[in-house]
Amino acid sequence: MKKWLIPVIALVGVLAAITLAVTPMLKAAPKDIPMAVLSLDQTVNVQGQDLNYGQTVLTNLTTSAGGLTLPIKWTTCDTQSCVDDALANHSVYAALVIPADFTSSNVASQSGTSTDSPSQIGLTIDEGLNPGMSATVEAMMSQVSSTSGLTFATTYINQVPADQGSGAIATMLAVLIMFASMITTIVLVNVIKVDFTKKAGRVRTILQQVGGAAGLALITAIVAPLILGGLAGAKLPYGDLVGFAAIGFFAFSTIVLFSVDWLGLRGLVIPALILVLGIPILALPYEAMIGFWQYAVYPWVPQRFMIEGTRGILFMGQSVGNRSSLLLAVTAIVGLVLLFASLARPVTKAAAVQTEKVDKSATAARASAKRRHR
């Protein structure tokens, strides 16, 4: 290959990677946002006519009857426990509950028999699940309020602490750990190289690589939360973040290690591709991604586990033993298995030729020495 083609190929590769990373963000549009709704409203008989405003509101929200076009996927609940479970399991971003006296309070207010304001619909938003999506849900409900005249009593669960601002610190920590892991491990694997020209010494060198990655993971996990917490002026759950960050760092490190040990520097294409594919996962909620990322990338990419884990610890009171930590640990185990599988790599042809030359030289030297002794 002519040398001048190399920078051209590199440019094409960079442009393709950037295009791959930004396309989902340019086409992002929230759809099928999961929300729960429950009507506890009791029917009221007024002058022989049964009224249930709550059911009307429910129908208008969940169907096209009310003329609303909301990008929401509604889960209609029959009991309060159904709503509570949906919020507790983080299967919805928010929940609406129409109170039992919704119709009666509206009838009383309209007839003038009560000066109290009609009961409001309860809106509960899980802010910590995804701070950006919680703001989107709140904006949509504000639009519904201005269009329909409904009023909502909004409460938040898993609130982002006041000293963490908009919650971007979770994304910043995930990005910091990911980039630190990949960059430092690339340096590590170039300092501690496995000699595949011979079988001996491979195990020791790979163990040194793994030990080096573990040491870097621990150092970074100790330092990174201190840096971000100090810059943001936020008090973070330090112990759990250190454990989680160490697991995440090590998981990304194993990806770099096995890629390079198997394929050499060409293997860096693998972590680079994972890096590019995972960028939209850090920036967008699942419901705003295009189909390819939802079905082919989101289920497995490590960035998903990093961002969900950091949000869980920072906003939801989860510990280092959360589900995301487990999935990152599985990623690390798979990476280690692939890394140690490189022990089975045969000596390359070039190495074999070099070894043959060395053997011939040694044989010639011994023959020459025997002749001199004679």
PDB file of C-alpha atoms in Angstrom, residues 83-232:
ATOM      1  CA  VAL A  83     -48.511   1.968  40.157  1.00  0.00           C
ATOM      2  CA  ASP A  84     -46.180   1.569  43.128  1.00  0.00           C
ATOM      3  CA  ASP A  85     -44.628  -1.566  41.646  1.00  0.00           C
ATOM      4  CA  ALA A  86     -44.084   0.090  38.264  1.00  0.00           C
ATOM      5  CA  LEU A  87     -42.274   2.996  39.918  1.00  0.00           C
ATOM      6  CA  ALA A  88     -40.296   0.753  42.264  1.00  0.00           C
ATOM      7  CA  ASN A  89     -39.163  -1.475  39.382  1.00  0.00           C
ATOM      8  CA  HIS A  90     -38.209   1.575  37.283  1.00  0.00           C
ATOM      9  CA  SER A  91     -40.343   0.276  34.424  1.00  0.00           C
ATOM     10  CA  VAL A  92     -41.976   3.716  33.974  1.00  0.00           C
ATOM     11  CA  TYR A  93     -40.647   7.251  34.077  1.00  0.00           C
ATOM     12  CA  ALA A  94     -43.763   8.658  35.693  1.00  0.00           C
ATOM     13  CA  ALA A  95     -47.258   7.820  36.894  1.00  0.00           C
ATOM     14  CA  LEU A  96     -50.604   9.639  36.939  1.00  0.00           C
ATOM     15  CA  VAL A  97     -53.176   8.897  39.652  1.00  0.00           C
ATOM     16  CA  ILE A  98     -56.656  10.393  39.398  1.00  0.00           C
ATOM     17  CA  PRO A  99     -58.001  10.730  42.969  1.00  0.00           C
ATOM     18  CA  ALA A 100     -61.231   9.121  44.220  1.00  0.00           C
ATOM     19  CA  ASP A 101     -62.975  12.486  44.692  1.00  0.00           C
ATOM     20  CA  PHE A 102     -61.992  13.909  41.314  1.00  0.00           C
ATOM     21  CA  THR A 103     -65.555  13.983  39.957  1.00  0.00           C
ATOM     22  CA  SER A 104     -67.247  14.972  43.216  1.00  0.00           C
ATOM     23  CA  SER A 105     -64.841  17.856  43.852  1.00  0.00           C
ATOM     24  CA  ASN A 106     -65.269  19.137  40.293  1.00  0.00           C
ATOM     25  CA  VAL A 107     -69.069  18.897  40.537  1.00  0.00           C
ATOM     26  CA  ALA A 108     -69.032  20.739  43.868  1.00  0.00           C
ATOM     27  CA  SER A 109     -66.786  23.460  42.462  1.00  0.00           C
ATOM     28  CA  GLN A 110     -68.898  23.871  39.316  1.00  0.00           C
ATOM     29  CA  SER A 111     -72.185  24.001  41.209  1.00  0.00           C
ATOM     30  CA  GLY A 112     -70.873  26.478  43.741  1.00  0.00           C
ATOM     31  CA  THR A 113     -71.538  24.182  46.704  1.00  0.00           C
ATOM     32  CA  SER A 114     -67.856  24.292  47.580  1.00  0.00           C
ATOM     33  CA  THR A 115     -65.304  27.065  47.429  1.00  0.00           C
ATOM     34  CA  ASP A 116     -62.406  24.616  47.463  1.00  0.00           C
ATOM     35  CA  SER A 117     -60.452  23.986  44.305  1.00  0.00           C
ATOM     36  CA  PRO A 118     -61.130  20.653  42.580  1.00  0.00           C
ATOM     37  CA  SER A 119     -58.796  17.802  43.466  1.00  0.00           C
ATOM     38  CA  GLN A 120     -55.687  17.655  41.336  1.00  0.00           C
ATOM     39  CA  ILE A 121     -54.369  14.653  39.462  1.00  0.00           C
ATOM     40  CA  GLY A 122     -51.256  13.248  41.102  1.00  0.00           C
ATOM     41  CA  LEU A 123     -48.152  13.140  38.913  1.00  0.00           C
ATOM     42  CA  THR A 124     -45.137  11.220  40.220  1.00  0.00           C
ATOM     43  CA  ILE A 125     -41.885  11.518  38.250  1.00  0.00           C
ATOM     44  CA  ASP A 126     -38.860   9.282  38.744  1.00  0.00           C
ATOM     45  CA  GLU A 127     -36.193  11.929  38.281  1.00  0.00           C
ATOM     46  CA  GLY A 128     -33.183   9.724  38.981  1.00  0.00           C
ATOM     47  CA  LEU A 129     -34.034   7.120  36.339  1.00  0.00           C
ATOM     48  CA  ASN A 130     -33.074   9.638  33.663  1.00  0.00           C
ATOM     49  CA  PRO A 131     -32.956  13.349  34.592  1.00  0.00           C
ATOM     50  CA  GLY A 132     -33.253  14.401  30.955  1.00  0.00           C
ATOM     51  CA  MET A 133     -36.334  12.281  30.371  1.00  0.00           C
ATOM     52  CA  SER A 134     -37.947  13.483  33.599  1.00  0.00           C
ATOM     53  CA  ALA A 135     -37.687  17.046  32.258  1.00  0.00           C
ATOM     54  CA  THR A 136     -39.278  15.887  28.982  1.00  0.00           C
ATOM     55  CA  VAL A 137     -42.174  14.248  30.845  1.00  0.00           C
ATOM     56  CA  GLU A 138     -42.719  17.348  32.943  1.00  0.00           C
ATOM     57  CA  ALA A 139     -42.794  19.519  29.809  1.00  0.00           C
ATOM     58  CA  MET A 140     -45.341  17.208  28.168  1.00  0.00           C
ATOM     59  CA  MET A 141     -47.610  17.277  31.186  1.00  0.00           C
ATOM     60  CA  SER A 142     -47.345  21.059  31.269  1.00  0.00           C
ATOM     61  CA  GLN A 143     -48.507  21.071  27.651  1.00  0.00           C
ATOM     62  CA  VAL A 144     -51.408  18.778  28.546  1.00  0.00           C
ATOM     63  CA  SER A 145     -52.335  21.122  31.378  1.00  0.00           C
ATOM     64  CA  SER A 146     -52.374  24.204  29.152  1.00  0.00           C
ATOM     65  CA  THR A 147     -54.352  22.387  26.438  1.00  0.00           C
ATOM     66  CA  SER A 148     -56.949  20.578  28.555  1.00  0.00           C
ATOM     67  CA  GLY A 149     -57.138  22.690  31.688  1.00  0.00           C
ATOM     68  CA  LEU A 150     -56.133  19.755  33.894  1.00  0.00           C
ATOM     69  CA  THR A 151     -53.906  20.523  36.851  1.00  0.00           C
ATOM     70  CA  PHE A 152     -51.314  18.212  38.328  1.00  0.00           C
ATOM     71  CA  ALA A 153     -49.835  17.895  41.785  1.00  0.00           C
ATOM     72  CA  THR A 154     -46.285  16.885  40.933  1.00  0.00           C
ATOM     73  CA  THR A 155     -43.977  14.975  43.234  1.00  0.00           C
ATOM     74  CA  TYR A 156     -40.537  13.553  42.510  1.00  0.00           C
ATOM     75  CA  ILE A 157     -38.900  10.340  43.605  1.00  0.00           C
ATOM     76  CA  ASN A 158     -35.184   9.537  43.428  1.00  0.00           C
ATOM     77  CA  GLN A 159     -34.494  13.232  43.145  1.00  0.00           C
ATOM     78  CA  VAL A 160     -31.143  14.454  41.932  1.00  0.00           C
ATOM     79  CA  PRO A 161     -29.410  16.022  44.975  1.00  0.00           C
ATOM     80  CA  ALA A 162     -29.338  19.794  44.869  1.00  0.00           C
ATOM     81  CA  ASP A 163     -25.535  19.900  44.863  1.00  0.00           C
ATOM     82  CA  GLN A 164     -25.421  17.756  41.693  1.00  0.00           C
ATOM     83  CA  GLY A 165     -27.280  20.210  39.510  1.00  0.00           C
ATOM     84  CA  SER A 166     -29.000  18.629  36.497  1.00  0.00           C
ATOM     85  CA  GLY A 167     -27.521  15.191  37.181  1.00  0.00           C
ATOM     86  CA  ALA A 168     -24.899  15.448  34.435  1.00  0.00           C
ATOM     87  CA  ILE A 169     -22.269  14.334  36.948  1.00  0.00           C
ATOM     88  CA  ALA A 170     -23.412  10.723  36.422  1.00  0.00           C
ATOM     89  CA  THR A 171     -22.654  10.957  32.698  1.00  0.00           C
ATOM     90  CA  MET A 172     -19.368  12.736  33.358  1.00  0.00           C
ATOM     91  CA  LEU A 173     -18.225   9.985  35.723  1.00  0.00           C
ATOM     92  CA  ALA A 174     -19.152   7.238  33.250  1.00  0.00           C
ATOM     93  CA  VAL A 175     -17.301   9.019  30.421  1.00  0.00           C
ATOM     94  CA  LEU A 176     -14.247   9.678  32.602  1.00  0.00           C
ATOM     95  CA  ILE A 177     -13.948   6.046  33.679  1.00  0.00           C
ATOM     96  CA  MET A 178     -14.475   4.737  30.139  1.00  0.00           C
ATOM     97  CA  PHE A 179     -11.896   6.983  28.458  1.00  0.00           C
ATOM     98  CA  ALA A 180      -9.365   6.622  31.279  1.00  0.00           C
ATOM     99  CA  SER A 181      -9.655   2.850  31.050  1.00  0.00           C
ATOM    100  CA  MET A 182      -9.237   2.604  27.300  1.00  0.00           C
ATOM    101  CA  ILE A 183      -6.388   5.124  26.993  1.00  0.00           C
ATOM    102  CA  THR A 184      -4.306   3.889  29.928  1.00  0.00           C
ATOM    103  CA  THR A 185      -4.799   0.237  28.972  1.00  0.00           C
ATOM    104  CA  ILE A 186      -3.567   0.957  25.446  1.00  0.00           C
ATOM    105  CA  VAL A 187      -0.425   2.418  27.013  1.00  0.00           C
ATOM    106  CA  LEU A 188      -0.179  -0.557  29.389  1.00  0.00           C
ATOM    107  CA  VAL A 189      -0.426  -3.180  26.655  1.00  0.00           C
ATOM    108  CA  ASN A 190       2.327  -1.441  24.709  1.00  0.00           C
ATOM    109  CA  VAL A 191       4.596  -1.382  27.750  1.00  0.00           C
ATOM    110  CA  ILE A 192       3.898  -4.970  28.825  1.00  0.00           C
ATOM    111  CA  LYS A 193       3.847  -6.900  25.565  1.00  0.00           C
ATOM    112  CA  VAL A 194       3.222 -10.609  25.241  1.00  0.00           C
ATOM    113  CA  ASP A 195       6.000 -12.301  23.270  1.00  0.00           C
ATOM    114  CA  PHE A 196       4.164 -14.569  20.854  1.00  0.00           C
ATOM    115  CA  THR A 197       7.404 -15.731  19.242  1.00  0.00           C
ATOM    116  CA  LYS A 198       7.605 -18.415  21.921  1.00  0.00           C
ATOM    117  CA  LYS A 199       5.313 -20.260  24.272  1.00  0.00           C
ATOM    118  CA  ALA A 200       7.322 -19.654  27.413  1.00  0.00           C
ATOM    119  CA  GLY A 201       6.530 -16.556  29.429  1.00  0.00           C
ATOM    120  CA  ARG A 202       3.090 -15.864  27.973  1.00  0.00           C
ATOM    121  CA  VAL A 203       1.185 -16.664  31.166  1.00  0.00           C
ATOM    122  CA  ARG A 204       3.451 -14.473  33.274  1.00  0.00           C
ATOM    123  CA  THR A 205       3.142 -11.523  30.904  1.00  0.00           C
ATOM    124  CA  ILE A 206      -0.649 -11.781  30.647  1.00  0.00           C
ATOM    125  CA  LEU A 207      -0.879 -11.933  34.435  1.00  0.00           C
ATOM    126  CA  GLN A 208       1.243  -8.786  34.563  1.00  0.00           C
ATOM    127  CA  GLN A 209      -1.149  -7.106  32.139  1.00  0.00           C
ATOM    128  CA  VAL A 210      -4.159  -8.113  34.235  1.00  0.00           C
ATOM    129  CA  GLY A 211      -2.440  -6.975  37.431  1.00  0.00           C
ATOM    130  CA  GLY A 212      -1.503  -3.668  35.851  1.00  0.00           C
ATOM    131  CA  ALA A 213      -5.088  -3.116  34.671  1.00  0.00           C
ATOM    132  CA  ALA A 214      -6.423  -3.932  38.143  1.00  0.00           C
ATOM    133  CA  GLY A 215      -3.993  -1.477  39.728  1.00  0.00           C
ATOM    134  CA  LEU A 216      -4.937   1.272  37.290  1.00  0.00           C
ATOM    135  CA  ALA A 217      -8.616   0.526  37.928  1.00  0.00           C
ATOM    136  CA  LEU A 218      -8.200   0.952  41.670  1.00  0.00           C
ATOM    137  CA  ILE A 219      -6.192   4.171  41.373  1.00  0.00           C
ATOM    138  CA  THR A 220      -8.660   5.706  38.910  1.00  0.00           C
ATOM    139  CA  ALA A 221     -11.675   4.614  40.971  1.00  0.00           C
ATOM    140  CA  ILE A 222     -10.210   6.292  44.051  1.00  0.00           C
ATOM    141  CA  VAL A 223      -9.274   9.524  42.287  1.00  0.00           C
ATOM    142  CA  ALA A 224     -12.109  10.081  39.748  1.00  0.00           C
ATOM    143  CA  PRO A 225     -15.003  10.593  42.230  1.00  0.00           C
ATOM    144  CA  LEU A 226     -12.802  12.964  44.256  1.00  0.00           C
ATOM    145  CA  ILE A 227     -12.061  15.037  41.166  1.00  0.00           C
ATOM    146  CA  LEU A 228     -15.683  15.248  39.984  1.00  0.00           C
ATOM    147  CA  GLY A 229     -17.069  15.772  43.474  1.00  0.00           C
ATOM    148  CA  GLY A 230     -14.553  18.555  44.082  1.00  0.00           C
ATOM    149  CA  LEU A 231     -15.231  20.279  40.771  1.00  0.00           C
ATOM    150  CA  ALA A 232     -19.002  20.114  41.275  1.00  0.00           C
TER     151      ALA A 232
END
